[in-house]
PDB file of C-alpha atoms in Angstrom:
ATOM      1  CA  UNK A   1      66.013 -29.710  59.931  1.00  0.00           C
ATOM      2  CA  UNK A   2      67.761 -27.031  62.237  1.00  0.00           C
ATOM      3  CA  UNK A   3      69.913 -26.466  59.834  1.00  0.00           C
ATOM      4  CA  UNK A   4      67.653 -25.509  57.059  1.00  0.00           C
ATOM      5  CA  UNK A   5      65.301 -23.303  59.049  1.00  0.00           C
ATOM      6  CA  UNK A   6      68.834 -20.987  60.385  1.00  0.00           C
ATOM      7  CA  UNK A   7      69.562 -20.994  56.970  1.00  0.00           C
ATOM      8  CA  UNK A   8      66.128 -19.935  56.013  1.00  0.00           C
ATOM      9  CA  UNK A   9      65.514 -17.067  58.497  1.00  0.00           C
ATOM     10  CA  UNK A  10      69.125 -16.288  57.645  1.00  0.00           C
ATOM     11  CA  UNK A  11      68.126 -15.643  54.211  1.00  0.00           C
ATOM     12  CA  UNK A  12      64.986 -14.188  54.961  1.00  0.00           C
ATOM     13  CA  UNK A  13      66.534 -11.730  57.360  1.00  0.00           C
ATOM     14  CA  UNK A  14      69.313 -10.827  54.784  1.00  0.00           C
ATOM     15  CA  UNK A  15      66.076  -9.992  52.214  1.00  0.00           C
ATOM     16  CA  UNK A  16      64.541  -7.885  54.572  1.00  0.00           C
ATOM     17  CA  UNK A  17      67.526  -5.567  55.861  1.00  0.00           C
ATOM     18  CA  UNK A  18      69.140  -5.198  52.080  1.00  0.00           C
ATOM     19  CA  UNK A  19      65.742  -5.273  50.731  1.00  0.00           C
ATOM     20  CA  UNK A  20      64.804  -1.586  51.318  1.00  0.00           C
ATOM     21  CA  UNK A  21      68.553  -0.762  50.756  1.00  0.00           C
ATOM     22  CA  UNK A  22      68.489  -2.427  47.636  1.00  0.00           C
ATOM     23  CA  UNK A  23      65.032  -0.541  46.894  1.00  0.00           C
ATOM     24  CA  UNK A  24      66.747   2.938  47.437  1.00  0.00           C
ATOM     25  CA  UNK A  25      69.892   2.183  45.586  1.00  0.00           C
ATOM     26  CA  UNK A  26      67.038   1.674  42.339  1.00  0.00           C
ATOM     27  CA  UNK A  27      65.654   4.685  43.034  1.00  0.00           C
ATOM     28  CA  UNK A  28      68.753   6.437  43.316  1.00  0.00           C
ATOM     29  CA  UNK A  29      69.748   5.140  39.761  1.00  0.00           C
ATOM     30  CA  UNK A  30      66.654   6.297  38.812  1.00  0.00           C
ATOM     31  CA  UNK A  31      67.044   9.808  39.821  1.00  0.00           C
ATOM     32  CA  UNK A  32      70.651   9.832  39.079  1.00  0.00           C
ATOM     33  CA  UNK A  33      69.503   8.791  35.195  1.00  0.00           C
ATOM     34  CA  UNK A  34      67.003  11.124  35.045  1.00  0.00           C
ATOM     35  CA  UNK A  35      69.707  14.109  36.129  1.00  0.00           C
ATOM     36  CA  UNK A  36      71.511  12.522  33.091  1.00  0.00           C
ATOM     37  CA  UNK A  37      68.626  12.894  30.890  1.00  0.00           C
ATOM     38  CA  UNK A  38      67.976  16.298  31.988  1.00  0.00           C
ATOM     39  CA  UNK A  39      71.500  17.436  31.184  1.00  0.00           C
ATOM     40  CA  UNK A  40      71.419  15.674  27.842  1.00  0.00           C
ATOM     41  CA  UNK A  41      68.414  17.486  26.847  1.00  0.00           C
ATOM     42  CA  UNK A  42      69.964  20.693  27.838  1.00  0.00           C
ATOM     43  CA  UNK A  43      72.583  20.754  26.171  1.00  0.00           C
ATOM     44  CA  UNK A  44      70.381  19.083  23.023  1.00  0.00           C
ATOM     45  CA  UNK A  45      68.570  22.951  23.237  1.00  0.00           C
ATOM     46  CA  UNK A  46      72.174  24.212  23.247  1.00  0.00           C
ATOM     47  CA  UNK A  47      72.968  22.258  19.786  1.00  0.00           C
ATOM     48  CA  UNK A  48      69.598  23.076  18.211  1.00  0.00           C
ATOM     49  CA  UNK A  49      69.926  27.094  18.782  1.00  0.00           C
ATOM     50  CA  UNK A  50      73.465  27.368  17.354  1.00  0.00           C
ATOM     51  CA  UNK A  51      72.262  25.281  14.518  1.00  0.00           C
ATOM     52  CA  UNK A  52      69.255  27.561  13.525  1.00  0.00           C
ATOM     53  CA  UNK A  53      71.382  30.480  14.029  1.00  0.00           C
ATOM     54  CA  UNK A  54      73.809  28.418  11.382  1.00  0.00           C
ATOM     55  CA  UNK A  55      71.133  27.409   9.049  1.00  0.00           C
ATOM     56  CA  UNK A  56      72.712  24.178  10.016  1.00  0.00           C
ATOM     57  CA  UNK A  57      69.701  21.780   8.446  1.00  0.00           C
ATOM     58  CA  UNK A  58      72.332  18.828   9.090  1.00  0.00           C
ATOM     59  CA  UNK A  59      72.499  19.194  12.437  1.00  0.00           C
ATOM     60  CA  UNK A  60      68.774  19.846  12.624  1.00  0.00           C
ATOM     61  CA  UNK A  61      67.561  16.921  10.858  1.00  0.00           C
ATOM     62  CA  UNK A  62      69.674  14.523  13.652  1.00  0.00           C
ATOM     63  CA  UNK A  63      67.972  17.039  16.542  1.00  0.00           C
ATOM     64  CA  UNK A  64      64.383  16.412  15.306  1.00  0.00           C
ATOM     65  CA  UNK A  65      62.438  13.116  14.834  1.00  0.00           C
ATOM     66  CA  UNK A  66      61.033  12.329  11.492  1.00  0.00           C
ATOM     67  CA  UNK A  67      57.834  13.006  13.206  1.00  0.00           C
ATOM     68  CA  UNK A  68      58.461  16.647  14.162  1.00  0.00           C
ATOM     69  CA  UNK A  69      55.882  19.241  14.297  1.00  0.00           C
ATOM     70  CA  UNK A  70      55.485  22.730  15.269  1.00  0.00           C
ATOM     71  CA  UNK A  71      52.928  25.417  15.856  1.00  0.00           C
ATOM     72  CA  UNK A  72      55.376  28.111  14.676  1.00  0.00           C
ATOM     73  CA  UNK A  73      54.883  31.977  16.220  1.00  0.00           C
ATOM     74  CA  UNK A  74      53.089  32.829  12.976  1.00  0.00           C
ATOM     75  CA  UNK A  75      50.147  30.100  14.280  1.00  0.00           C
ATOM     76  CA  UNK A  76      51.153  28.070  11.386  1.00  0.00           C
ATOM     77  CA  UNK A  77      51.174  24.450  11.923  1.00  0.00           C
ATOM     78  CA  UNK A  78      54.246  22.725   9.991  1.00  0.00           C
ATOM     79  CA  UNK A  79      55.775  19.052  10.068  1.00  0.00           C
ATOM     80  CA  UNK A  80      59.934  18.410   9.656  1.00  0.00           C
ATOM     81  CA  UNK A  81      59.765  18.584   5.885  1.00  0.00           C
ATOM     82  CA  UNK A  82      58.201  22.096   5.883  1.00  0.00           C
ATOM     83  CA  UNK A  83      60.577  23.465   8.481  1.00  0.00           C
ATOM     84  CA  UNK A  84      63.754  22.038   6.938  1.00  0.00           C
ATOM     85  CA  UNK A  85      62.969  23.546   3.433  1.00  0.00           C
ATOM     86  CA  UNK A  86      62.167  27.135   5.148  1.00  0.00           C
ATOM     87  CA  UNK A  87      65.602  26.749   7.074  1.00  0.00           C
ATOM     88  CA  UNK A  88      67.665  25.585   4.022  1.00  0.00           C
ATOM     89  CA  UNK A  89      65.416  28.553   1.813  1.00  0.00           C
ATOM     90  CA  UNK A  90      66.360  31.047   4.353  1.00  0.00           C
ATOM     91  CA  UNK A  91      62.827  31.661   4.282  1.00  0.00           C
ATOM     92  CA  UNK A  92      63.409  30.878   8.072  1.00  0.00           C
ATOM     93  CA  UNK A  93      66.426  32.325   9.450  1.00  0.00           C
ATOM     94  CA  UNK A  94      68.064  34.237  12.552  1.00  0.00           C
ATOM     95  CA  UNK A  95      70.761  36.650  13.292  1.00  0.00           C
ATOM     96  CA  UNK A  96      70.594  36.286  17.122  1.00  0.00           C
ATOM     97  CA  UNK A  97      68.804  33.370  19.377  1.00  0.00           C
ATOM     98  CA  UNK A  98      68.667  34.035  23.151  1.00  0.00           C
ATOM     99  CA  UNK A  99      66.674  30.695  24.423  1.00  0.00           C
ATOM    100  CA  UNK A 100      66.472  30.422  28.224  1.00  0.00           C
ATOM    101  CA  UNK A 101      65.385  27.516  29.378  1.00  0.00           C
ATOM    102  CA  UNK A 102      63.055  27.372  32.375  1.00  0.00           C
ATOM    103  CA  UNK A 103      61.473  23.954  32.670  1.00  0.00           C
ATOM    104  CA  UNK A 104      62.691  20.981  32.126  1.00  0.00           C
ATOM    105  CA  UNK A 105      61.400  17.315  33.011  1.00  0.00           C
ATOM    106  CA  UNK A 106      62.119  13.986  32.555  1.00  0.00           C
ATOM    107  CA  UNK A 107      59.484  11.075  32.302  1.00  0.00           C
ATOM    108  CA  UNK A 108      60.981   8.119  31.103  1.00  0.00           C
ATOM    109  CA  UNK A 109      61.645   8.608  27.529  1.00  0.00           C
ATOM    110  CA  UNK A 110      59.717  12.011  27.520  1.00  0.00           C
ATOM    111  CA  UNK A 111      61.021  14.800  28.173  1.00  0.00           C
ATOM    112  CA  UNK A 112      59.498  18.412  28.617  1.00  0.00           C
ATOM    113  CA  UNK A 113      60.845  21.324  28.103  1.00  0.00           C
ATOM    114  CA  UNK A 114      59.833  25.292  28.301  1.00  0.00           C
ATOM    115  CA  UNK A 115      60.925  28.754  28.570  1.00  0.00           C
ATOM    116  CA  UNK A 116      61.395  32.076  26.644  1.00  0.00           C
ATOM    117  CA  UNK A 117      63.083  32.862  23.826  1.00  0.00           C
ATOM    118  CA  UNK A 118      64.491  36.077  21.676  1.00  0.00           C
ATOM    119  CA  UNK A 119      64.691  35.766  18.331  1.00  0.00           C
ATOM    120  CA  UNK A 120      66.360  38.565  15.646  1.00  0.00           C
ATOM    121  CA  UNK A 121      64.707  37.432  12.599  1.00  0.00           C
ATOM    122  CA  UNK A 122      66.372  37.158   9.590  1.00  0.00           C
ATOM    123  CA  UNK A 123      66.615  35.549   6.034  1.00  0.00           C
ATOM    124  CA  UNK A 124      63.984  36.575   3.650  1.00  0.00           C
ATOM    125  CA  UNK A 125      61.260  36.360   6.362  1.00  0.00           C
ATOM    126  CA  UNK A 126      59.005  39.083   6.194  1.00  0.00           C
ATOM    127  CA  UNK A 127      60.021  40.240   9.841  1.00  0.00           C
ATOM    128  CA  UNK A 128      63.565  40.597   9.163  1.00  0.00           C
ATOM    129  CA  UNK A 129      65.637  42.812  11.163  1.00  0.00           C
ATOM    130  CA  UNK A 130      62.859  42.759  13.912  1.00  0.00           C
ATOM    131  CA  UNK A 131      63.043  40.991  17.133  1.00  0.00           C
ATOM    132  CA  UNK A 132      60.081  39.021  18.993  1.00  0.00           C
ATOM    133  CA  UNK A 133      60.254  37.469  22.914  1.00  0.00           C
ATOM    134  CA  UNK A 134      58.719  33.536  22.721  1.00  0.00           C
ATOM    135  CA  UNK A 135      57.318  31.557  25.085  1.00  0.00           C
ATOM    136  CA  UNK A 136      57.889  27.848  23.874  1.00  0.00           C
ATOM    137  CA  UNK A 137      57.071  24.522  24.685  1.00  0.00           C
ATOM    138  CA  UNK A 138      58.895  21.417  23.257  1.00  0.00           C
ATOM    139  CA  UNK A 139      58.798  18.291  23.367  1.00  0.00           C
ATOM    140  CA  UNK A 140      61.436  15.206  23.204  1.00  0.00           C
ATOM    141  CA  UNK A 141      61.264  11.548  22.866  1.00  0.00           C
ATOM    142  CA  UNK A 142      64.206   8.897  23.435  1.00  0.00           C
ATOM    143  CA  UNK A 143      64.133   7.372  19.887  1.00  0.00           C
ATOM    144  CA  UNK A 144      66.334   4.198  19.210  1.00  0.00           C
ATOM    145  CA  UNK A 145      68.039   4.744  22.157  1.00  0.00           C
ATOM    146  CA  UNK A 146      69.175   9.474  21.399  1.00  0.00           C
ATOM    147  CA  UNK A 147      67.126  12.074  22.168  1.00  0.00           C
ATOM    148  CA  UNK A 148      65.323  13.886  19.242  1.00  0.00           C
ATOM    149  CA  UNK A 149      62.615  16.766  19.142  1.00  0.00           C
ATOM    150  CA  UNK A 150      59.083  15.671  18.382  1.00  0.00           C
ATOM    151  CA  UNK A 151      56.882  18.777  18.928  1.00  0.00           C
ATOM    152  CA  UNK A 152      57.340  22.349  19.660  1.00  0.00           C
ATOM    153  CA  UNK A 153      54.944  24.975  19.942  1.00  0.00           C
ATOM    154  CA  UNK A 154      56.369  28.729  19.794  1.00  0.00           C
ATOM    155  CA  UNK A 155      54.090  31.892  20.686  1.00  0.00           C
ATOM    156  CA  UNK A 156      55.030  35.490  20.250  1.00  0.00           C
ATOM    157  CA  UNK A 157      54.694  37.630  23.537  1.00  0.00           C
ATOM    158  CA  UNK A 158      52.608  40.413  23.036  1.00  0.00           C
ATOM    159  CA  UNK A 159      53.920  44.293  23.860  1.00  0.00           C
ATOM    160  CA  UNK A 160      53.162  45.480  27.332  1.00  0.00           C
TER     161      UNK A 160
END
């Protein structure tokens, strides 16, 4: 019976010290995944602004989930569909993309992500050869198991 009950505090003292070790070791993993994440979706902004600038609707179509959807600068609201055919038109296009990202944030399999943007319009957009300073907000969702775009919104900052 001796035996047993060593053996049992034993155990029960090995739970308790490694326990809380054990606990932070989790959380570390956590953190460390999330810093993973984070740099994953970074450089996912990265891939998405050189394709734009390429009219690269390949590229874009693996960036954004089926589900996409954007309130565009123009205050148009558009799904995938509509924003692949204005990319592969032209009817959407850029000569330069400056996209600095200021917030980014990883929940789980959400991640947000915001800053400002200039844009040298391009293409057969009415504003070509202009340029415009965004503020945007996007969206991304871990789909079967990669990272893809599911919403963006994109406003035009008003002259000071």
């Amino acid at each position: 019976m001796r035996t047993v009950t060593g053996l049992s505090v034993f155990v029960l003292m090995a739970l308790f010290v490694t326990g809380p070790a054990m606990s932070q070791t989790a959380e570390a993993h956590q953190v460390h995944q999330a810093l993973d994440a984070e740099q994953q979706i970074k450089t996912l902004n990265t891939f998405e602004v050189d394709a734009l600038l390429r009219n690269d609707v390949d590229t874009l179509n693996r960036l954004w989930s089926n589900d996409f959807v954007v309130t565009n600068p123009f205050n148009k609201f558009i799904d995938k569909k509509q924003v692949m055919g204005m990319t592969a038109s032209g009817n959407l296009a850029f000569s330069a993309y400056d996209r600095r990202l200021e917030y980014v944030r990883v929940h789980g399999d959400i991640a947000v992500v915001s800053g400002a943007e200039t844009v040298a319009w391009a293409g057969k957009m009415l504003n070509a050869g202009t340029t415009s300073r965004l503020r945007f907000t996007a969206v991304w969702m871990k789909q079967d198991g990669r990272w893809q775009q599911i919403a963006r919104h994109a406003s035009v900052i008003a002259p000071q």
